[in-house]
């Protein structure tokens, strides 16, 4: 097989390779590289333009991108799938995640639990804010993959900055205090959230599974103006993480 054929074959095989992910555009690639992701292949139909963009957006990575990215003919690039927002496509390895240590609270940073979210883009927005606000990780229950190309794009590839994992259901023992976020309940911001909490958020339409809510050690609501039913999932996550972080001394945040 020639070089073009082998590049096309590697992108075509991605759907059958759960250990690999596709990165669309410069932002997911940038964060994969910054946070230690293993990038196996990166291709561009316009490498000079890509390096100009890198100089503007991520000058720290310009040299690495120069070495890493292969220039390919535009016809081959177009055949690799929907056009990305900037002229680069890459294949990276999905990091392995130690679930049992994630479920054990050894630090004060909260861990997010998303109960059956539906929209991959929304999920990406959650991962992005979780990375920015130093959550310990994100566990996604249900069928939507937080490492799909849409979720990776929504998160700008920040899945590489913290553990992000999908599970069918929550395993039995969780050694973290479970806090359910629900539009009705005691208001956030009065009592501090427990250190190292597992913060559970519901699905976009139906909210939190009642069984999960019943299992919670505490419930918190973000106070809203009367008449407003709920906040967007990623917006609710951002507010709660900000509140959780605000109450922790900076020396104890990581972990
Ligand atoms: C779009 S909302 C779901 C709305 C759903 N109809 C309900 O009643 O829960 C998605 C998730 O964001 C969180 N959320 C949204 N607004 C919230 C609020 N004001 N207080 C606490 N959590 C909220 C909850 O975890 C909720 O399940």
PDB file of C-alpha atoms and ligand atoms in Angstrom:
ATOM      1  CA  UNK A   1       0.000   0.000   0.000  1.00  0.00           C
ATOM      2  CA  UNK A   2       1.370   3.479  -0.819  1.00  0.00           C
ATOM      3  CA  UNK A   3       1.600   6.285   1.786  1.00  0.00           C
ATOM      4  CA  UNK A   4      -1.730   7.889   0.780  1.00  0.00           C
ATOM      5  CA  UNK A   5      -3.458   4.503   0.939  1.00  0.00           C
ATOM      6  CA  UNK A   6      -2.060   3.726   4.360  1.00  0.00           C
ATOM      7  CA  UNK A   7      -3.102   7.142   5.781  1.00  0.00           C
ATOM      8  CA  UNK A   8      -6.623   6.688   4.388  1.00  0.00           C
ATOM      9  CA  UNK A   9      -6.765   3.154   5.826  1.00  0.00           C
ATOM     10  CA  UNK A  10      -5.739   4.316   9.299  1.00  0.00           C
ATOM     11  CA  UNK A  11      -8.475   6.955   9.426  1.00  0.00           C
ATOM     12  CA  UNK A  12     -11.021   4.530   7.982  1.00  0.00           C
ATOM     13  CA  UNK A  13     -10.167   1.937  10.661  1.00  0.00           C
ATOM     14  CA  UNK A  14     -10.740   4.345  13.571  1.00  0.00           C
ATOM     15  CA  UNK A  15     -14.348   3.320  14.240  1.00  0.00           C
ATOM     16  CA  UNK A  16     -13.155  -0.205  15.042  1.00  0.00           C
ATOM     17  CA  UNK A  17     -10.284   0.906  17.275  1.00  0.00           C
ATOM     18  CA  UNK A  18     -11.589   1.895  20.731  1.00  0.00           C
ATOM     19  CA  UNK A  19      -8.081   2.754  21.901  1.00  0.00           C
ATOM     20  CA  UNK A  20      -7.670   5.478  19.290  1.00  0.00           C
ATOM     21  CA  UNK A  21      -9.452   8.803  18.787  1.00  0.00           C
ATOM     22  CA  UNK A  22      -9.722  11.255  15.921  1.00  0.00           C
ATOM     23  CA  UNK A  23      -8.781  14.893  16.538  1.00  0.00           C
ATOM     24  CA  UNK A  24     -10.403  17.468  14.266  1.00  0.00           C
ATOM     25  CA  UNK A  25      -8.543  20.756  13.984  1.00  0.00           C
ATOM     26  CA  UNK A  26      -5.741  22.462  15.857  1.00  0.00           C
ATOM     27  CA  UNK A  27      -7.349  22.876  19.302  1.00  0.00           C
ATOM     28  CA  UNK A  28      -7.796  19.177  20.194  1.00  0.00           C
ATOM     29  CA  UNK A  29      -4.320  18.472  18.827  1.00  0.00           C
ATOM     30  CA  UNK A  30      -2.860  21.368  20.831  1.00  0.00           C
ATOM     31  CA  UNK A  31      -4.299  20.092  24.108  1.00  0.00           C
ATOM     32  CA  UNK A  32      -3.381  16.484  23.356  1.00  0.00           C
ATOM     33  CA  UNK A  33       0.232  17.570  22.932  1.00  0.00           C
ATOM     34  CA  UNK A  34       0.251  19.891  25.944  1.00  0.00           C
ATOM     35  CA  UNK A  35      -1.209  17.279  28.280  1.00  0.00           C
ATOM     36  CA  UNK A  36       0.928  14.321  27.313  1.00  0.00           C
ATOM     37  CA  UNK A  37      -1.342  12.605  24.771  1.00  0.00           C
ATOM     38  CA  UNK A  38       0.269  10.169  22.365  1.00  0.00           C
ATOM     39  CA  UNK A  39      -0.382  11.428  18.837  1.00  0.00           C
ATOM     40  CA  UNK A  40       0.197   8.674  16.306  1.00  0.00           C
ATOM     41  CA  UNK A  41      -0.459  10.551  13.082  1.00  0.00           C
ATOM     42  CA  UNK A  42      -1.240  14.156  12.100  1.00  0.00           C
ATOM     43  CA  UNK A  43      -1.896  15.322   8.543  1.00  0.00           C
ATOM     44  CA  UNK A  44      -2.580  18.655   6.896  1.00  0.00           C
ATOM     45  CA  UNK A  45      -3.261  19.754   3.323  1.00  0.00           C
ATOM     46  CA  UNK A  46      -1.742  23.186   4.104  1.00  0.00           C
ATOM     47  CA  UNK A  47       1.123  22.796   6.539  1.00  0.00           C
ATOM     48  CA  UNK A  48       2.485  26.330   6.095  1.00  0.00           C
ATOM     49  CA  UNK A  49      -0.931  27.814   6.920  1.00  0.00           C
ATOM     50  CA  UNK A  50      -1.234  25.460   9.898  1.00  0.00           C
ATOM     51  CA  UNK A  51       2.141  26.568  11.245  1.00  0.00           C
ATOM     52  CA  UNK A  52       1.095  30.229  10.824  1.00  0.00           C
ATOM     53  CA  UNK A  53      -1.982  29.419  12.889  1.00  0.00           C
ATOM     54  CA  UNK A  54       0.147  27.623  15.485  1.00  0.00           C
ATOM     55  CA  UNK A  55       2.395  30.681  15.773  1.00  0.00           C
ATOM     56  CA  UNK A  56      -0.720  32.697  16.579  1.00  0.00           C
ATOM     57  CA  UNK A  57      -2.625  30.231  18.816  1.00  0.00           C
ATOM     58  CA  UNK A  58      -0.002  28.004  20.416  1.00  0.00           C
ATOM     59  CA  UNK A  59       3.543  29.243  19.764  1.00  0.00           C
ATOM     60  CA  UNK A  60       4.778  26.760  22.392  1.00  0.00           C
ATOM     61  CA  UNK A  61       3.915  23.943  19.954  1.00  0.00           C
ATOM     62  CA  UNK A  62       5.049  25.364  16.624  1.00  0.00           C
ATOM     63  CA  UNK A  63       8.263  23.314  16.491  1.00  0.00           C
ATOM     64  CA  UNK A  64       6.541  20.087  17.569  1.00  0.00           C
ATOM     65  CA  UNK A  65       3.874  20.550  14.924  1.00  0.00           C
ATOM     66  CA  UNK A  66       6.522  21.198  12.289  1.00  0.00           C
ATOM     67  CA  UNK A  67       8.101  17.840  13.115  1.00  0.00           C
ATOM     68  CA  UNK A  68       4.875  15.913  13.616  1.00  0.00           C
ATOM     69  CA  UNK A  69       2.490  16.962  10.849  1.00  0.00           C
ATOM     70  CA  UNK A  70       2.685  15.302   7.435  1.00  0.00           C
ATOM     71  CA  UNK A  71       1.611  17.374   4.456  1.00  0.00           C
ATOM     72  CA  UNK A  72      -0.902  15.476   2.300  1.00  0.00           C
ATOM     73  CA  UNK A  73      -2.661  16.331  -0.972  1.00  0.00           C
ATOM     74  CA  UNK A  74      -5.994  18.199  -0.494  1.00  0.00           C
ATOM     75  CA  UNK A  75      -7.829  15.359  -2.284  1.00  0.00           C
ATOM     76  CA  UNK A  76      -6.580  12.822   0.279  1.00  0.00           C
ATOM     77  CA  UNK A  77      -7.385  15.148   3.199  1.00  0.00           C
ATOM     78  CA  UNK A  78     -10.931  15.658   1.874  1.00  0.00           C
ATOM     79  CA  UNK A  79     -11.398  11.886   1.699  1.00  0.00           C
ATOM     80  CA  UNK A  80     -10.584  11.451   5.401  1.00  0.00           C
ATOM     81  CA  UNK A  81     -13.996  12.714   6.569  1.00  0.00           C
ATOM     82  CA  UNK A  82     -15.885  15.925   7.288  1.00  0.00           C
ATOM     83  CA  UNK A  83     -13.652  18.998   6.990  1.00  0.00           C
ATOM     84  CA  UNK A  84     -12.218  20.067  10.378  1.00  0.00           C
ATOM     85  CA  UNK A  85     -12.404  23.706  11.542  1.00  0.00           C
ATOM     86  CA  UNK A  86      -8.681  24.198  10.856  1.00  0.00           C
ATOM     87  CA  UNK A  87      -6.451  22.315   8.416  1.00  0.00           C
ATOM     88  CA  UNK A  88      -5.260  19.394  10.491  1.00  0.00           C
ATOM     89  CA  UNK A  89      -6.558  15.932  11.402  1.00  0.00           C
ATOM     90  CA  UNK A  90      -4.854  13.606  13.824  1.00  0.00           C
ATOM     91  CA  UNK A  91      -5.092  10.192  15.413  1.00  0.00           C
ATOM     92  CA  UNK A  92      -4.202   9.925  19.112  1.00  0.00           C
ATOM     93  CA  UNK A  93      -4.241   7.205  21.705  1.00  0.00           C
ATOM     94  CA  UNK A  94      -6.993   7.298  24.318  1.00  0.00           C
ATOM     95  CA  UNK A  95      -5.240   7.312  27.702  1.00  0.00           C
ATOM     96  CA  UNK A  96      -5.850   4.315  29.987  1.00  0.00           C
ATOM     97  CA  UNK A  97      -7.736   5.228  33.160  1.00  0.00           C
ATOM     98  CA  UNK A  98      -7.467   3.638  36.611  1.00  0.00           C
ATOM     99  CA  UNK A  99     -11.126   3.682  37.629  1.00  0.00           C
ATOM    100  CA  UNK A 100     -10.733   2.376  41.159  1.00  0.00           C
ATOM    101  CA  UNK A 101      -8.309   5.110  42.174  1.00  0.00           C
ATOM    102  CA  UNK A 102     -10.575   7.727  40.571  1.00  0.00           C
ATOM    103  CA  UNK A 103     -13.495   6.606  42.712  1.00  0.00           C
ATOM    104  CA  UNK A 104     -11.403   6.904  45.858  1.00  0.00           C
ATOM    105  CA  UNK A 105     -11.118  10.391  47.249  1.00  0.00           C
ATOM    106  CA  UNK A 106      -7.529  11.064  48.144  1.00  0.00           C
ATOM    107  CA  UNK A 107      -7.548  14.775  47.418  1.00  0.00           C
ATOM    108  CA  UNK A 108     -10.065  17.544  47.710  1.00  0.00           C
ATOM    109  CA  UNK A 109     -10.854  18.053  44.002  1.00  0.00           C
ATOM    110  CA  UNK A 110     -14.399  17.010  43.085  1.00  0.00           C
ATOM    111  CA  UNK A 111     -15.110  14.250  40.570  1.00  0.00           C
ATOM    112  CA  UNK A 112     -17.979  14.736  38.100  1.00  0.00           C
ATOM    113  CA  UNK A 113     -20.584  12.099  37.393  1.00  0.00           C
ATOM    114  CA  UNK A 114     -22.823  12.770  34.384  1.00  0.00           C
ATOM    115  CA  UNK A 115     -25.916  10.616  34.352  1.00  0.00           C
ATOM    116  CA  UNK A 116     -26.754   9.647  30.740  1.00  0.00           C
ATOM    117  CA  UNK A 117     -26.052  12.944  28.934  1.00  0.00           C
ATOM    118  CA  UNK A 118     -27.431  13.082  25.402  1.00  0.00           C
ATOM    119  CA  UNK A 119     -25.527  15.781  23.525  1.00  0.00           C
ATOM    120  CA  UNK A 120     -21.876  15.085  22.761  1.00  0.00           C
ATOM    121  CA  UNK A 121     -21.147  18.794  22.247  1.00  0.00           C
ATOM    122  CA  UNK A 122     -22.573  19.589  25.689  1.00  0.00           C
ATOM    123  CA  UNK A 123     -20.489  16.800  27.130  1.00  0.00           C
ATOM    124  CA  UNK A 124     -17.437  18.394  25.539  1.00  0.00           C
ATOM    125  CA  UNK A 125     -18.315  21.718  27.171  1.00  0.00           C
ATOM    126  CA  UNK A 126     -18.479  19.925  30.546  1.00  0.00           C
ATOM    127  CA  UNK A 127     -15.053  18.342  30.035  1.00  0.00           C
ATOM    128  CA  UNK A 128     -13.612  21.715  29.072  1.00  0.00           C
ATOM    129  CA  UNK A 129     -14.774  23.454  32.217  1.00  0.00           C
ATOM    130  CA  UNK A 130     -13.836  20.428  34.352  1.00  0.00           C
ATOM    131  CA  UNK A 131     -10.271  20.666  33.032  1.00  0.00           C
ATOM    132  CA  UNK A 132     -10.117  24.426  33.517  1.00  0.00           C
ATOM    133  CA  UNK A 133     -11.427  24.281  37.081  1.00  0.00           C
ATOM    134  CA  UNK A 134      -9.259  21.311  38.080  1.00  0.00           C
ATOM    135  CA  UNK A 135     -11.874  18.626  38.660  1.00  0.00           C
ATOM    136  CA  UNK A 136     -10.403  15.208  39.469  1.00  0.00           C
ATOM    137  CA  UNK A 137     -12.101  13.665  36.432  1.00  0.00           C
ATOM    138  CA  UNK A 138     -15.346  13.084  34.565  1.00  0.00           C
ATOM    139  CA  UNK A 139     -17.342   9.847  34.618  1.00  0.00           C
ATOM    140  CA  UNK A 140     -20.062   9.587  31.989  1.00  0.00           C
ATOM    141  CA  UNK A 141     -22.843   7.029  32.442  1.00  0.00           C
ATOM    142  CA  UNK A 142     -24.779   5.832  29.384  1.00  0.00           C
ATOM    143  CA  UNK A 143     -24.131   5.521  25.706  1.00  0.00           C
ATOM    144  CA  UNK A 144     -22.608   8.840  24.609  1.00  0.00           C
ATOM    145  CA  UNK A 145     -18.849   8.634  24.217  1.00  0.00           C
ATOM    146  CA  UNK A 146     -17.008  11.592  25.805  1.00  0.00           C
ATOM    147  CA  UNK A 147     -14.094  10.832  23.443  1.00  0.00           C
ATOM    148  CA  UNK A 148     -16.133  11.042  20.213  1.00  0.00           C
ATOM    149  CA  UNK A 149     -14.900  13.572  17.629  1.00  0.00           C
ATOM    150  CA  UNK A 150     -17.853  15.875  18.481  1.00  0.00           C
ATOM    151  CA  UNK A 151     -17.137  15.722  22.229  1.00  0.00           C
ATOM    152  CA  UNK A 152     -13.423  16.207  21.583  1.00  0.00           C
ATOM    153  CA  UNK A 153     -14.197  19.272  19.517  1.00  0.00           C
ATOM    154  CA  UNK A 154     -16.586  20.633  22.179  1.00  0.00           C
ATOM    155  CA  UNK A 155     -13.883  20.194  24.806  1.00  0.00           C
ATOM    156  CA  UNK A 156     -11.084  21.492  22.553  1.00  0.00           C
ATOM    157  CA  UNK A 157      -9.359  18.178  23.323  1.00  0.00           C
ATOM    158  CA  UNK A 158      -9.161  18.790  27.072  1.00  0.00           C
ATOM    159  CA  UNK A 159     -10.072  15.123  27.629  1.00  0.00           C
ATOM    160  CA  UNK A 160      -6.282  14.722  27.642  1.00  0.00           C
ATOM    161  CA  UNK A 161      -5.982  17.000  30.690  1.00  0.00           C
ATOM    162  CA  UNK A 162      -7.893  14.826  33.189  1.00  0.00           C
ATOM    163  CA  UNK A 163      -9.350  11.309  33.429  1.00  0.00           C
ATOM    164  CA  UNK A 164     -12.527  11.057  31.306  1.00  0.00           C
ATOM    165  CA  UNK A 165     -14.278   7.726  31.135  1.00  0.00           C
ATOM    166  CA  UNK A 166     -17.611   6.249  30.004  1.00  0.00           C
ATOM    167  CA  UNK A 167     -19.310   3.496  32.006  1.00  0.00           C
ATOM    168  CA  UNK A 168     -22.602   1.686  31.503  1.00  0.00           C
ATOM    169  CA  UNK A 169     -23.365   1.966  35.219  1.00  0.00           C
ATOM    170  CA  UNK A 170     -21.718   3.150  38.385  1.00  0.00           C
ATOM    171  CA  UNK A 171     -19.775   0.416  40.173  1.00  0.00           C
ATOM    172  CA  UNK A 172     -20.829  -0.484  43.740  1.00  0.00           C
ATOM    173  CA  UNK A 173     -18.394   1.032  46.231  1.00  0.00           C
ATOM    174  CA  UNK A 174     -17.539   4.710  45.848  1.00  0.00           C
ATOM    175  CA  UNK A 175     -15.321   6.148  48.508  1.00  0.00           C
ATOM    176  CA  UNK A 176     -16.357   9.734  47.860  1.00  0.00           C
ATOM    177  CA  UNK A 177     -19.301  11.673  49.296  1.00  0.00           C
ATOM    178  CA  UNK A 178     -22.054  11.703  46.635  1.00  0.00           C
ATOM    179  CA  UNK A 179     -23.713  15.084  46.045  1.00  0.00           C
ATOM    180  CA  UNK A 180     -26.711  15.254  43.682  1.00  0.00           C
ATOM    181  CA  UNK A 181     -27.259  18.480  41.765  1.00  0.00           C
ATOM    182  CA  UNK A 182     -30.930  19.123  41.193  1.00  0.00           C
ATOM    183  CA  UNK A 183     -32.909  22.304  40.517  1.00  0.00           C
ATOM    184  CA  UNK A 184     -34.862  21.729  43.720  1.00  0.00           C
ATOM    185  CA  UNK A 185     -33.018  21.248  46.987  1.00  0.00           C
ATOM    186  CA  UNK A 186     -30.952  23.082  49.578  1.00  0.00           C
ATOM    187  CA  UNK A 187     -29.168  25.996  47.889  1.00  0.00           C
ATOM    188  CA  UNK A 188     -25.540  25.811  46.838  1.00  0.00           C
ATOM    189  CA  UNK A 189     -23.242  28.271  48.589  1.00  0.00           C
ATOM    190  CA  UNK A 190     -24.624  28.072  52.108  1.00  0.00           C
ATOM    191  CA  UNK A 191     -22.890  24.932  53.402  1.00  0.00           C
ATOM    192  CA  UNK A 192     -19.508  24.053  51.809  1.00  0.00           C
ATOM    193  CA  UNK A 193     -19.490  21.003  49.545  1.00  0.00           C
ATOM    194  CA  UNK A 194     -17.668  18.028  51.059  1.00  0.00           C
ATOM    195  CA  UNK A 195     -14.014  17.717  49.976  1.00  0.00           C
ATOM    196  CA  UNK A 196     -13.461  15.225  47.170  1.00  0.00           C
ATOM    197  CA  UNK A 197     -17.193  14.960  46.418  1.00  0.00           C
ATOM    198  CA  UNK A 198     -18.634  12.963  43.548  1.00  0.00           C
ATOM    199  CA  UNK A 199     -20.902  15.605  41.979  1.00  0.00           C
ATOM    200  CA  UNK A 200     -23.788  13.984  40.087  1.00  0.00           C
ATOM    201  CA  UNK A 201     -25.585  15.839  37.285  1.00  0.00           C
ATOM    202  CA  UNK A 202     -28.651  14.619  35.403  1.00  0.00           C
ATOM    203  CA  UNK A 203     -29.447  14.151  31.764  1.00  0.00           C
ATOM    204  CA  UNK A 204     -30.453  17.201  29.719  1.00  0.00           C
ATOM    205  CA  UNK A 205     -34.137  16.365  29.480  1.00  0.00           C
ATOM    206  CA  UNK A 206     -35.082  14.174  32.438  1.00  0.00           C
ATOM    207  CA  UNK A 207     -32.573  15.188  35.095  1.00  0.00           C
ATOM    208  CA  UNK A 208     -30.962  12.863  37.595  1.00  0.00           C
ATOM    209  CA  UNK A 209     -31.995   9.227  37.916  1.00  0.00           C
ATOM    210  CA  UNK A 210     -34.171   9.060  41.100  1.00  0.00           C
ATOM    211  CA  UNK A 211     -32.212   6.003  42.294  1.00  0.00           C
ATOM    212  CA  UNK A 212     -28.959   7.954  42.103  1.00  0.00           C
ATOM    213  CA  UNK A 213     -30.580  10.894  43.860  1.00  0.00           C
ATOM    214  CA  UNK A 214     -31.782   8.596  46.625  1.00  0.00           C
ATOM    215  CA  UNK A 215     -28.223   7.275  47.050  1.00  0.00           C
ATOM    216  CA  UNK A 216     -26.801  10.797  47.498  1.00  0.00           C
ATOM    217  CA  UNK A 217     -25.358  12.006  50.785  1.00  0.00           C
ATOM    218  CA  UNK A 218     -26.509  15.548  49.968  1.00  0.00           C
ATOM    219  CA  UNK A 219     -28.518  17.472  47.347  1.00  0.00           C
ATOM    220  CA  UNK A 220     -27.738  20.989  46.178  1.00  0.00           C
ATOM    221  CA  UNK A 221     -29.606  23.438  43.924  1.00  0.00           C
ATOM    222  CA  UNK A 222     -28.243  26.477  42.118  1.00  0.00           C
ATOM    223  CA  UNK A 223     -30.744  29.170  43.072  1.00  0.00           C
ATOM    224  CA  UNK A 224     -32.553  30.552  39.995  1.00  0.00           C
ATOM    225  CA  UNK A 225     -35.064  33.273  39.243  1.00  0.00           C
ATOM    226  CA  UNK A 226     -38.672  32.032  39.701  1.00  0.00           C
ATOM    227  CA  UNK A 227     -40.089  30.674  36.444  1.00  0.00           C
ATOM    228  CA  UNK A 228     -36.746  29.328  35.154  1.00  0.00           C
ATOM    229  CA  UNK A 229     -36.886  25.507  35.193  1.00  0.00           C
ATOM    230  CA  UNK A 230     -33.211  24.612  34.973  1.00  0.00           C
ATOM    231  CA  UNK A 231     -29.818  25.543  33.598  1.00  0.00           C
ATOM    232  CA  UNK A 232     -27.991  23.947  30.713  1.00  0.00           C
ATOM    233  CA  UNK A 233     -25.935  20.986  31.949  1.00  0.00           C
ATOM    234  CA  UNK A 234     -22.510  22.504  31.200  1.00  0.00           C
ATOM    235  CA  UNK A 235     -23.548  25.827  32.717  1.00  0.00           C
ATOM    236  CA  UNK A 236     -24.685  24.082  35.910  1.00  0.00           C
ATOM    237  CA  UNK A 237     -21.392  22.161  36.075  1.00  0.00           C
ATOM    238  CA  UNK A 238     -19.403  25.395  35.677  1.00  0.00           C
ATOM    239  CA  UNK A 239     -21.226  27.122  38.514  1.00  0.00           C
ATOM    240  CA  UNK A 240     -20.910  24.176  40.887  1.00  0.00           C
ATOM    241  CA  UNK A 241     -17.223  23.603  40.149  1.00  0.00           C
ATOM    242  CA  UNK A 242     -16.510  27.277  40.624  1.00  0.00           C
ATOM    243  CA  UNK A 243     -18.265  27.208  43.962  1.00  0.00           C
ATOM    244  CA  UNK A 244     -16.461  24.008  45.010  1.00  0.00           C
ATOM    245  CA  UNK A 245     -13.098  25.530  44.099  1.00  0.00           C
ATOM    246  CA  UNK A 246     -13.778  28.906  45.638  1.00  0.00           C
ATOM    247  CA  UNK A 247     -14.126  27.332  49.066  1.00  0.00           C
ATOM    248  CA  UNK A 248     -10.895  25.349  48.902  1.00  0.00           C
ATOM    249  CA  UNK A 249      -7.553  26.876  49.869  1.00  0.00           C
ATOM    250  CA  UNK A 250      -5.364  27.007  46.718  1.00  0.00           C
ATOM    251  CA  UNK A 251      -2.739  24.735  48.330  1.00  0.00           C
ATOM    252  CA  UNK A 252      -5.246  21.858  48.545  1.00  0.00           C
ATOM    253  CA  UNK A 253      -6.870  22.146  45.122  1.00  0.00           C
ATOM    254  CA  UNK A 254      -5.023  19.606  43.046  1.00  0.00           C
ATOM    255  CA  UNK A 255      -5.645  15.921  43.526  1.00  0.00           C
TER     256      UNK A 255
HETATM  257  C1  LIG B   1     -30.906  20.611  31.785  1.00  0.00           C
HETATM  258  S1  LIG B   1     -30.833  20.039  33.411  1.00  0.00           S
HETATM  259  C2  LIG B   1     -32.138  18.856  33.534  1.00  0.00           C
HETATM  260  C3  LIG B   1     -33.440  19.439  33.682  1.00  0.00           C
HETATM  261  C4  LIG B   1     -34.469  18.434  34.114  1.00  0.00           C
HETATM  262  N1  LIG B   1     -35.701  18.734  33.446  1.00  0.00           N
HETATM  263  C5  LIG B   1     -34.632  18.429  35.626  1.00  0.00           C
HETATM  264  O1  LIG B   1     -35.683  18.804  36.076  1.00  0.00           O
HETATM  265  O2  LIG B   1     -33.692  18.091  36.353  1.00  0.00           O
HETATM  266  C6  LIG B   1     -29.434  18.988  33.463  1.00  0.00           C
HETATM  267  C7  LIG B   1     -28.826  18.850  34.823  1.00  0.00           C
HETATM  268  O3  LIG B   1     -28.162  20.062  35.190  1.00  0.00           O
HETATM  269  C8  LIG B   1     -28.213  20.227  36.604  1.00  0.00           C
HETATM  270  N2  LIG B   1     -28.934  21.482  36.880  1.00  0.00           N
HETATM  271  C9  LIG B   1     -29.530  22.313  36.001  1.00  0.00           C
HETATM  272  N3  LIG B   1     -30.029  23.374  36.630  1.00  0.00           N
HETATM  273  C10 LIG B   1     -29.739  23.205  37.952  1.00  0.00           C
HETATM  274  C11 LIG B   1     -29.976  23.970  39.129  1.00  0.00           C
HETATM  275  N4  LIG B   1     -30.613  25.132  39.094  1.00  0.00           N
HETATM  276  N5  LIG B   1     -29.517  23.483  40.301  1.00  0.00           N
HETATM  277  C12 LIG B   1     -28.849  22.316  40.373  1.00  0.00           C
HETATM  278  N6  LIG B   1     -28.606  21.557  39.296  1.00  0.00           N
HETATM  279  C13 LIG B   1     -29.036  22.008  38.113  1.00  0.00           C
HETATM  280  C14 LIG B   1     -28.970  19.028  37.173  1.00  0.00           C
HETATM  281  O4  LIG B   1     -28.069  18.049  37.583  1.00  0.00           O
HETATM  282  C15 LIG B   1     -29.782  18.584  35.971  1.00  0.00           C
HETATM  283  O5  LIG B   1     -30.155  17.234  36.068  1.00  0.00           O
END
